[in-house]
Coordinates of N, CA and C in Angstrom, one line a residue:
M49 N -104.8 31.3 -64.4 CA -106.0 32.0 -63.7 C -107.0 32.4 -64.6
A50 N -108.2 32.2 -64.5 CA -109.3 32.5 -65.4 C -109.9 34.0 -65.1
T51 N -110.6 34.4 -66.1 CA -111.1 35.8 -66.0 C -112.1 35.9 -64.8
P52 N -111.9 36.9 -63.8 CA -113.0 37.1 -62.8 C -114.3 37.1 -63.4
P53 N -115.4 36.4 -62.8 CA -116.7 36.7 -63.6 C -117.1 38.1 -63.3
G54 N -117.6 38.6 -64.3 CA -118.1 40.1 -64.4 C -116.9 41.2 -64.3
G55 N -115.5 40.6 -64.1 CA -114.6 41.6 -63.9 C -113.7 41.9 -65.1
L56 N -112.7 42.5 -64.8 CA -111.7 42.9 -65.7 C -110.4 42.0 -65.7
A57 N -110.0 41.6 -66.7 CA -108.6 40.8 -66.7 C -107.6 41.4 -67.5
F58 N -106.4 41.1 -67.4 CA -105.3 41.6 -68.4 C -104.2 40.6 -68.5
C59 N -103.7 40.7 -69.7 CA -102.3 39.8 -69.7 C -101.2 40.9 -70.4
V60 N -100.0 40.5 -70.1 CA -98.8 41.2 -70.6 C -98.3 40.1 -71.5
F61 N -97.7 40.5 -72.8 CA -97.2 39.6 -73.6 C -96.1 40.1 -74.5
P62 N -95.2 39.4 -74.8 CA -93.7 40.0 -75.7 C -94.2 40.3 -76.9
T63 N -93.6 41.2 -77.4 CA -93.7 41.6 -78.9 C -92.2 42.1 -79.3
T64 N -91.9 42.4 -80.5 CA -90.5 42.7 -81.0 C -90.2 44.2 -80.5
I65 N -91.2 45.0 -79.9 CA -90.8 46.3 -79.5 C -90.9 46.4 -78.0
G66 N -91.2 45.1 -77.3 CA -91.3 45.1 -75.9 C -92.6 44.5 -75.4
H67 N -92.8 44.5 -74.0 CA -93.9 43.8 -73.7 C -95.2 44.8 -73.7
C68 N -96.3 44.2 -74.3 CA -97.5 45.0 -74.4 C -98.5 44.4 -73.6
A69 N -99.7 45.0 -73.4 CA -100.9 44.4 -72.7 C -102.1 44.6 -73.2
L70 N -102.9 43.7 -73.0 CA -104.6 43.9 -73.3 C -105.1 43.8 -72.0
V71 N -106.2 44.5 -71.8 CA -107.2 44.5 -70.8 C -108.5 44.1 -71.4
W72 N -109.4 43.2 -70.8 CA -110.6 42.8 -71.3 C -111.6 42.4 -70.3
R73 N -112.8 42.2 -70.6 CA -113.9 41.8 -70.0 C -114.5 40.6 -70.8
E74 N -115.2 39.6 -70.3 CA -115.8 38.6 -71.0 C -117.1 39.2 -71.8
P75 N -117.3 38.7 -73.0 CA -116.7 37.5 -73.5 C -115.5 38.0 -74.7
G76 N -114.5 38.4 -74.1 CA -113.5 38.9 -74.9 C -113.4 40.2 -75.5
V77 N -114.1 41.2 -74.8 CA -114.2 42.6 -75.3 C -113.1 43.4 -74.6
V78 N -112.1 43.9 -75.4 CA -111.1 44.7 -75.1 C -111.5 46.1 -74.6
V79 N -110.9 46.4 -73.3 CA -111.4 47.7 -72.8 C -110.2 48.6 -72.8
G80 N -109.1 48.1 -73.1 CA -107.8 48.9 -73.2 C -106.6 48.1 -73.4
S81 N -105.5 48.7 -73.8 CA -104.4 48.1 -74.2 C -103.1 49.0 -73.9
A82 N -102.1 48.5 -73.8 CA -100.7 49.3 -73.5 C -99.8 48.9 -74.5
L83 N -99.0 49.9 -75.0 CA -97.7 49.5 -75.7 C -96.6 49.5 -74.5
P84 N -95.3 49.0 -74.9 CA -94.4 48.7 -73.9 C -94.2 50.0 -73.0
H85 N -93.8 49.6 -71.7 CA -93.4 50.7 -70.8 C -92.0 50.5 -70.2
G86 N -91.1 49.8 -71.0 CA -89.8 49.6 -70.7 C -89.5 48.1 -70.1
S87 N -90.3 47.5 -69.4 CA -90.1 46.2 -69.0 C -91.6 45.5 -68.7
P88 N -91.7 44.2 -68.6 CA -93.0 43.4 -68.4 C -93.5 44.1 -67.0
Q89 N -92.7 44.3 -66.1 CA -93.2 44.8 -64.7 C -93.9 46.2 -65.0
R90 N -93.1 47.0 -65.5 CA -93.7 48.5 -65.7 C -94.9 48.5 -66.6
T91 N -94.9 47.6 -67.5 CA -96.3 47.5 -68.3 C -97.3 47.0 -67.5
R92 N -97.0 46.0 -66.7 CA -98.0 45.4 -65.6 C -98.5 46.6 -64.7
D93 N -97.5 47.2 -64.1 CA -97.8 48.3 -63.2 C -98.6 49.4 -63.8
A94 N -98.4 49.8 -65.0 CA -99.2 50.8 -65.8 C -100.6 50.3 -65.8
V95 N -100.8 49.1 -66.3 CA -102.3 48.6 -66.5 C -102.8 48.5 -65.0
K96 N -102.1 48.1 -64.0 CA -102.8 48.1 -62.6 C -103.1 49.6 -62.3
T97 N -102.5 50.5 -62.7 CA -102.8 51.9 -62.3 C -104.0 52.4 -63.1
W98 N -104.1 52.0 -64.5 CA -105.2 52.6 -65.2 C -106.5 51.7 -64.8
Y99 N -106.3 50.4 -64.5 CA -107.5 49.4 -64.3 C -107.2 48.7 -62.9
P100 N -107.4 49.3 -61.7 CA -107.1 48.8 -60.5 C -107.8 47.6 -60.2
A101 N -109.0 47.3 -60.7 CA -109.8 46.1 -60.5 C -109.4 44.9 -61.4
A102 N -108.6 45.2 -62.4 CA -108.3 44.1 -63.3 C -107.2 43.1 -62.7
R103 N -107.5 41.8 -63.0 CA -106.7 40.8 -62.5 C -105.9 40.0 -63.7
E104 N -104.6 39.8 -63.4 CA -104.0 39.1 -64.5 C -104.5 37.7 -64.7
A105 N -104.6 37.3 -65.9 CA -105.3 36.0 -66.2 C -104.9 35.5 -67.6
A106 N -105.1 34.2 -67.9 CA -104.8 33.7 -69.2 C -106.0 34.3 -70.0
P107 N -105.7 34.6 -71.3 CA -106.8 35.1 -72.2 C -107.6 33.8 -72.7
G108 N -108.7 34.0 -73.2 CA -109.6 33.1 -73.9 C -109.4 33.1 -75.3
A109 N -110.0 32.5 -76.1 CA -109.7 32.4 -77.6 C -109.7 33.7 -78.4
A110 N -110.7 34.7 -77.9 CA -110.9 35.9 -78.6 C -109.7 36.8 -78.2
V111 N -109.4 36.9 -77.1 CA -108.3 37.7 -76.5 C -107.0 37.1 -77.1
A112 N -106.9 35.8 -77.1 CA -105.6 35.2 -77.4 C -105.4 35.6 -79.1
A113 N -106.5 35.5 -79.9 CA -106.3 35.9 -81.2 C -106.0 37.4 -81.4
A114 N -106.5 38.2 -80.5 CA -106.1 39.7 -80.4 C -104.6 39.7 -80.1
V115 N -104.1 39.1 -79.1 CA -102.6 39.1 -78.7 C -101.9 38.7 -79.8
A116 N -102.2 37.7 -80.6 CA -101.4 37.1 -81.7 C -101.5 38.1 -82.8
G117 N -102.6 39.0 -83.0 CA -102.7 39.9 -84.1 C -101.7 41.2 -83.8
V118 N -101.8 41.5 -82.6 CA -101.1 42.5 -82.1 C -99.4 42.3 -82.3
A119 N -99.1 41.1 -81.8 CA -97.7 40.8 -81.8 C -97.2 40.7 -83.3
A120 N -98.1 40.1 -84.3 CA -97.8 39.9 -85.6 C -97.6 41.3 -86.4
L121 N -98.6 42.2 -85.9 CA -98.5 43.6 -86.6 C -97.2 44.3 -86.1
L122 N -96.8 44.1 -84.9 CA -95.7 44.8 -84.3 C -94.4 44.2 -85.0
E123 N -94.3 42.8 -85.2 CA -93.3 42.1 -85.8 C -93.1 42.3 -87.4
T124 N -94.3 42.1 -88.1 CA -94.2 42.0 -89.6 C -94.8 43.2 -90.3
G125 N -95.6 44.1 -89.4 CA -96.2 45.2 -90.1 C -97.4 44.8 -90.8
A126 N -97.8 43.5 -90.7 CA -99.0 43.0 -91.6 C -99.9 42.6 -90.6
G127 N -101.1 42.6 -91.0 CA -102.2 42.0 -90.1 C -103.4 43.2 -90.0
D128 N -104.5 42.7 -89.8 CA -105.7 43.4 -89.7 C -106.4 43.2 -88.4
L129 N -106.4 44.3 -87.5 CA -106.9 44.2 -86.1 C -108.3 44.8 -86.0
S130 N -108.9 44.8 -87.3 CA -110.2 45.7 -87.3 C -111.3 44.9 -86.6
G131 N -111.1 43.4 -86.6 CA -112.1 42.6 -86.0 C -112.1 42.5 -84.5
I132 N -111.1 43.1 -83.9 CA -111.0 43.0 -82.4 C -112.2 43.9 -81.9
N133 N -113.0 43.2 -81.0 CA -114.0 44.0 -80.3 C -113.6 44.8 -79.3
L134 N -113.9 46.2 -79.4 CA -113.4 47.2 -78.5 C -114.7 47.7 -77.8
D135 N -114.4 47.9 -76.3 CA -115.6 48.5 -75.5 C -115.5 50.0 -75.6
L136 N -116.2 50.7 -76.3 CA -115.9 52.2 -76.4 C -116.9 52.9 -75.7
A137 N -117.6 52.3 -74.6 CA -118.6 52.9 -73.8 C -118.1 54.2 -73.1
A138 N -116.8 54.0 -72.5 CA -116.4 55.2 -71.8 C -115.6 56.2 -72.6
V139 N -115.6 55.9 -74.0 CA -114.9 56.9 -74.7 C -115.8 58.0 -75.2
P140 N -115.4 59.3 -75.2 CA -116.2 60.4 -75.7 C -116.7 60.2 -77.1
E141 N -117.7 60.8 -77.4 CA -118.2 60.6 -78.9 C -117.3 61.1 -79.9
F142 N -116.8 62.2 -79.8 CA -115.8 62.8 -80.7 C -114.6 61.8 -80.8
D143 N -114.0 61.3 -79.8 CA -112.8 60.3 -79.8 C -113.3 59.1 -80.5
R144 N -114.5 58.6 -80.1 CA -115.1 57.4 -80.7 C -115.0 57.6 -82.3
R145 N -115.5 58.6 -82.8 CA -115.6 58.8 -84.3 C -114.2 58.9 -84.8
V146 N -113.2 59.6 -84.2 CA -111.8 59.5 -84.5 C -111.3 58.1 -84.7
Y147 N -111.5 57.3 -83.6 CA -111.1 56.0 -83.6 C -111.6 55.1 -84.7
E148 N -112.8 55.2 -85.1 CA -113.4 54.5 -86.0 C -112.8 55.0 -87.4
V149 N -112.5 56.2 -87.5 CA -111.9 56.4 -88.9 C -110.5 56.0 -88.9
V150 N -109.8 56.1 -87.8 CA -108.4 55.6 -87.9 C -108.1 54.0 -88.0
R151 N -109.2 53.4 -87.5 CA -109.1 51.9 -87.6 C -109.3 51.4 -89.0
T152 N -109.7 52.3 -90.0 CA -109.8 52.0 -91.5 C -108.5 52.2 -92.1
V153 N -107.6 52.9 -91.4 CA -106.3 53.1 -92.1 C -105.5 51.8 -92.1
P154 N -105.2 51.2 -93.3 CA -104.5 49.8 -93.3 C -103.0 50.1 -93.0
A155 N -102.4 49.0 -92.6 CA -100.9 49.0 -92.4 C -100.3 49.4 -93.6
G156 N -99.3 50.3 -93.5 CA -98.4 50.8 -94.6 C -99.0 52.1 -95.2
D157 N -100.2 52.5 -94.7 CA -100.9 53.8 -95.1 C -100.7 54.7 -94.0
T158 N -101.0 55.9 -94.4 CA -101.1 57.0 -93.2 C -102.1 58.1 -93.6
L159 N -102.5 58.7 -92.6 CA -103.3 59.9 -92.9 C -102.7 61.0 -92.0
S160 N -103.1 62.2 -92.5 CA -102.7 63.4 -91.5 C -103.9 63.8 -90.5
Y161 N -103.5 64.4 -89.4 CA -104.6 64.8 -88.4 C -105.7 65.6 -89.3
G162 N -105.3 66.4 -90.2 CA -106.3 67.2 -90.9 C -107.1 66.3 -91.8
E163 N -106.6 65.2 -92.4 CA -107.3 64.3 -93.3 C -108.4 63.6 -92.4
V164 N -107.9 63.2 -91.3 CA -108.8 62.5 -90.3 C -110.1 63.4 -90.0
A165 N -109.7 64.7 -89.7 CA -110.8 65.8 -89.4 C -111.9 66.0 -90.6
A166 N -111.1 66.0 -91.9 CA -111.9 66.2 -92.9 C -112.9 64.9 -93.2
R167 N -112.6 63.7 -93.0 CA -113.2 62.6 -93.0 C -114.4 62.5 -92.0
L168 N -114.2 63.2 -90.8 CA -115.2 63.3 -89.8 C -116.1 64.4 -90.1
G169 N -115.9 65.2 -91.2 CA -116.8 66.3 -91.4 C -116.6 67.5 -90.6
S170 N -115.3 67.4 -90.1 CA -115.0 68.7 -89.3 C -113.7 69.2 -89.6
P171 N -113.5 70.0 -90.9 CA -112.3 70.4 -91.3 C -111.8 71.5 -90.2
G172 N -110.6 71.6 -90.0 CA -110.2 72.6 -89.0 C -110.0 71.8 -87.6
A173 N -110.4 70.7 -87.5 CA -110.3 70.0 -86.2 C -109.2 69.1 -86.0
A174 N -108.2 69.5 -86.7 CA -106.9 68.6 -86.6 C -106.2 68.6 -85.3
Q175 N -106.4 69.7 -84.6 CA -105.7 69.5 -83.2 C -106.5 68.8 -82.2
A176 N -108.0 68.8 -82.4 CA -108.8 68.0 -81.5 C -108.4 66.5 -81.9
V177 N -108.4 66.2 -83.3 CA -108.1 65.0 -83.6 C -106.8 64.3 -82.9
G178 N -105.7 65.2 -83.0 CA -104.5 64.9 -82.3 C -104.7 64.6 -80.8
Q179 N -105.5 65.5 -80.1 CA -105.9 65.3 -78.6 C -106.5 64.0 -78.5
A180 N -107.5 63.7 -79.3 CA -108.1 62.5 -79.1 C -107.3 61.3 -79.3
L181 N -106.3 61.2 -80.2 CA -105.4 60.3 -80.4 C -104.4 60.1 -79.3
G182 N -104.0 61.2 -78.7 CA -103.2 61.1 -77.5 C -103.9 60.6 -76.3
R183 N -105.1 60.4 -76.3 CA -105.9 59.7 -75.3 C -106.3 58.2 -75.6
N184 N -105.8 57.8 -76.8 CA -106.2 56.5 -77.3 C -105.9 55.4 -76.4
P185 N -107.0 54.6 -75.8 CA -106.8 53.6 -74.9 C -106.6 52.4 -75.6
F186 N -106.4 52.3 -76.8 CA -106.4 51.0 -77.6 C -105.1 51.0 -78.6
P187 N -103.9 51.4 -78.2 CA -102.8 51.3 -79.1 C -102.3 49.7 -79.3
P188 N -102.0 49.3 -80.4 CA -102.1 49.8 -81.8 C -103.3 49.3 -82.5
I189 N -104.2 48.8 -81.6 CA -105.6 48.3 -82.1 C -106.2 49.4 -83.0
V190 N -106.3 50.5 -82.2 CA -106.7 51.8 -82.9 C -105.1 52.5 -83.3
P191 N -104.8 52.4 -84.6 CA -103.3 52.6 -85.0 C -103.2 54.1 -85.1
C192 N -103.1 54.8 -84.1 CA -102.8 56.3 -83.9 C -101.4 56.5 -84.4
H193 N -100.6 55.5 -84.5 CA -99.2 55.7 -85.1 C -99.4 56.1 -86.6
R194 N -100.3 55.7 -87.3 CA -100.4 55.9 -88.8 C -101.1 57.2 -89.1
V195 N -101.1 58.1 -88.0 CA -101.7 59.5 -88.2 C -100.6 60.5 -88.0
L196 N -100.3 61.3 -89.0 CA -99.1 62.1 -89.1 C -99.5 63.7 -89.0
A197 N -98.5 64.6 -88.7 CA -98.8 65.9 -88.8 C -98.8 66.4 -90.3
A198 N -99.1 67.4 -90.5 CA -99.1 68.1 -91.9 C -97.6 67.8 -92.6
G199 N -97.7 67.7 -93.9 CA -96.4 67.7 -94.6 C -95.6 66.3 -94.2
R200 N -96.4 65.3 -93.9 CA -95.9 63.9 -93.7 C -94.9 64.1 -92.4
Q201 N -95.0 65.1 -91.5 CA -94.1 65.1 -90.4 C -94.7 64.0 -89.3
V202 N -93.8 63.7 -88.5 CA -94.2 62.4 -87.6 C -95.2 63.0 -86.6
G203 N -95.0 64.2 -86.1 CA -96.1 64.6 -85.1 C -95.8 64.0 -83.6
G204 N -96.7 64.2 -82.8 CA -96.6 63.5 -81.5 C -96.8 62.1 -81.4
F205 N -96.5 61.4 -80.3 CA -96.9 60.1 -80.0 C -96.7 59.9 -78.4
S206 N -97.8 59.4 -77.8 CA -97.8 59.6 -76.3 C -97.1 58.2 -75.7
A207 N -96.7 57.3 -76.5 CA -96.3 56.0 -76.0 C -94.7 56.2 -75.6
R208 N -94.3 55.3 -74.7 CA -93.0 55.4 -74.3 C -92.0 55.4 -75.5
G209 N -91.0 56.2 -75.5 CA -90.1 56.4 -76.7 C -90.7 57.5 -77.7
G210 N -91.8 58.0 -77.5 CA -92.4 59.0 -78.3 C -92.2 58.7 -79.9
R211 N -91.6 59.8 -80.6 CA -91.3 59.7 -81.9 C -90.7 58.5 -82.5
R212 N -89.7 58.1 -81.7 CA -88.8 56.9 -82.1 C -89.7 55.8 -82.2
T213 N -90.7 55.5 -81.1 CA -91.5 54.4 -81.3 C -92.4 54.4 -82.4
K214 N -92.9 55.5 -82.6 CA -93.9 55.9 -83.8 C -93.2 55.5 -85.1
L215 N -91.9 56.2 -85.2 CA -91.2 55.8 -86.5 C -90.9 54.3 -86.6
R216 N -90.6 53.7 -85.6 CA -90.2 52.2 -85.6 C -91.5 51.5 -86.2
M217 N -92.6 51.7 -85.5 CA -93.8 51.1 -85.9 C -94.3 51.3 -87.3
L218 N -94.0 52.5 -87.8 CA -94.2 52.7 -89.1 C -93.3 52.2 -90.1
E219 N -92.0 52.1 -89.7 CA -91.1 51.5 -90.6 C -91.3 50.0 -90.8
V220 N -91.8 49.4 -89.7 CA -92.0 48.0 -89.8 C -93.3 47.7 -90.7
E221 N -94.2 48.7 -91.0 CA -95.4 48.6 -91.8 C -94.8 49.0 -93.2
G222 N -93.6 49.4 -93.3 CA -93.0 49.9 -94.8 C -93.2 51.4 -95.0
V223 N -93.5 52.1 -94.0 CA -93.6 53.7 -94.2 C -92.4 54.3 -93.6
H224 N -91.6 54.9 -94.6 CA -90.3 55.5 -94.0 C -90.5 56.9 -94.3
L225 N -90.4 57.7 -93.1 CA -90.5 59.2 -93.2 C -89.2 59.8 -93.1
E226 N -88.1 59.3 -92.4 CA -86.8 59.8 -92.3 C -85.9 58.9 -93.1
H227 N -84.9 59.5 -93.7 CA -83.8 58.9 -94.5 C -82.7 58.7 -93.5
P228 N -81.9 57.6 -93.5 CA -80.8 57.4 -92.7 C -79.7 58.2 -93.0
T229 N -79.0 58.8 -92.2 CA -77.8 59.7 -92.5 C -76.6 58.7 -92.9
L230 N -75.5 59.4 -93.4 CA -74.4 58.4 -93.8 C -73.9 57.6 -92.5
F231 N -73.8 58.1 -91.4 CA -73.4 57.2 -90.0 C -74.4 56.3 -89.6
E232 N -75.6 56.1 -90.2 CA -76.6 55.1 -89.9 C -76.6 54.0 -90.9
L233 N -76.0 54.2 -91.9 CA -76.0 53.2 -93.1 C -75.3 52.0 -92.7

């Protein structure tokens, strides 16, 4: 099925952490994404709740490349998703600025909420940065999992699985925050 003219389309695709989704409008501009919700159908249902007008469709070249990039990042921890065209029109200005900073954090690196706030020229806005990332409509394209609480603590993560999902995504990228216990070796 092709993308509806002038409308929104989405696809659900497998990754090593579960089925993710991308929502787009032509010509391949991503308006949202979803990390796994436990099953392909739950991910599909979440997308339909957030974007009721979106229709499931086969992606064109630009979105297919984005799908491949997301899947590769989640499998290998490598890849650059900064070239994916995002529609930020509905995103509040502060959140947009946060997402722009976070998109510059390469795989395998992290920043703290406070460091993001400082890069925005808003020291002391760490909590606002965390709230903006909690509303992130583009995970992992905007890699909010790479932003940590002070002292390299995991902090929050709004995706299904919370901290565990965030830790798993970071570990795939080579960032190890927690050491295994004797029973996990």
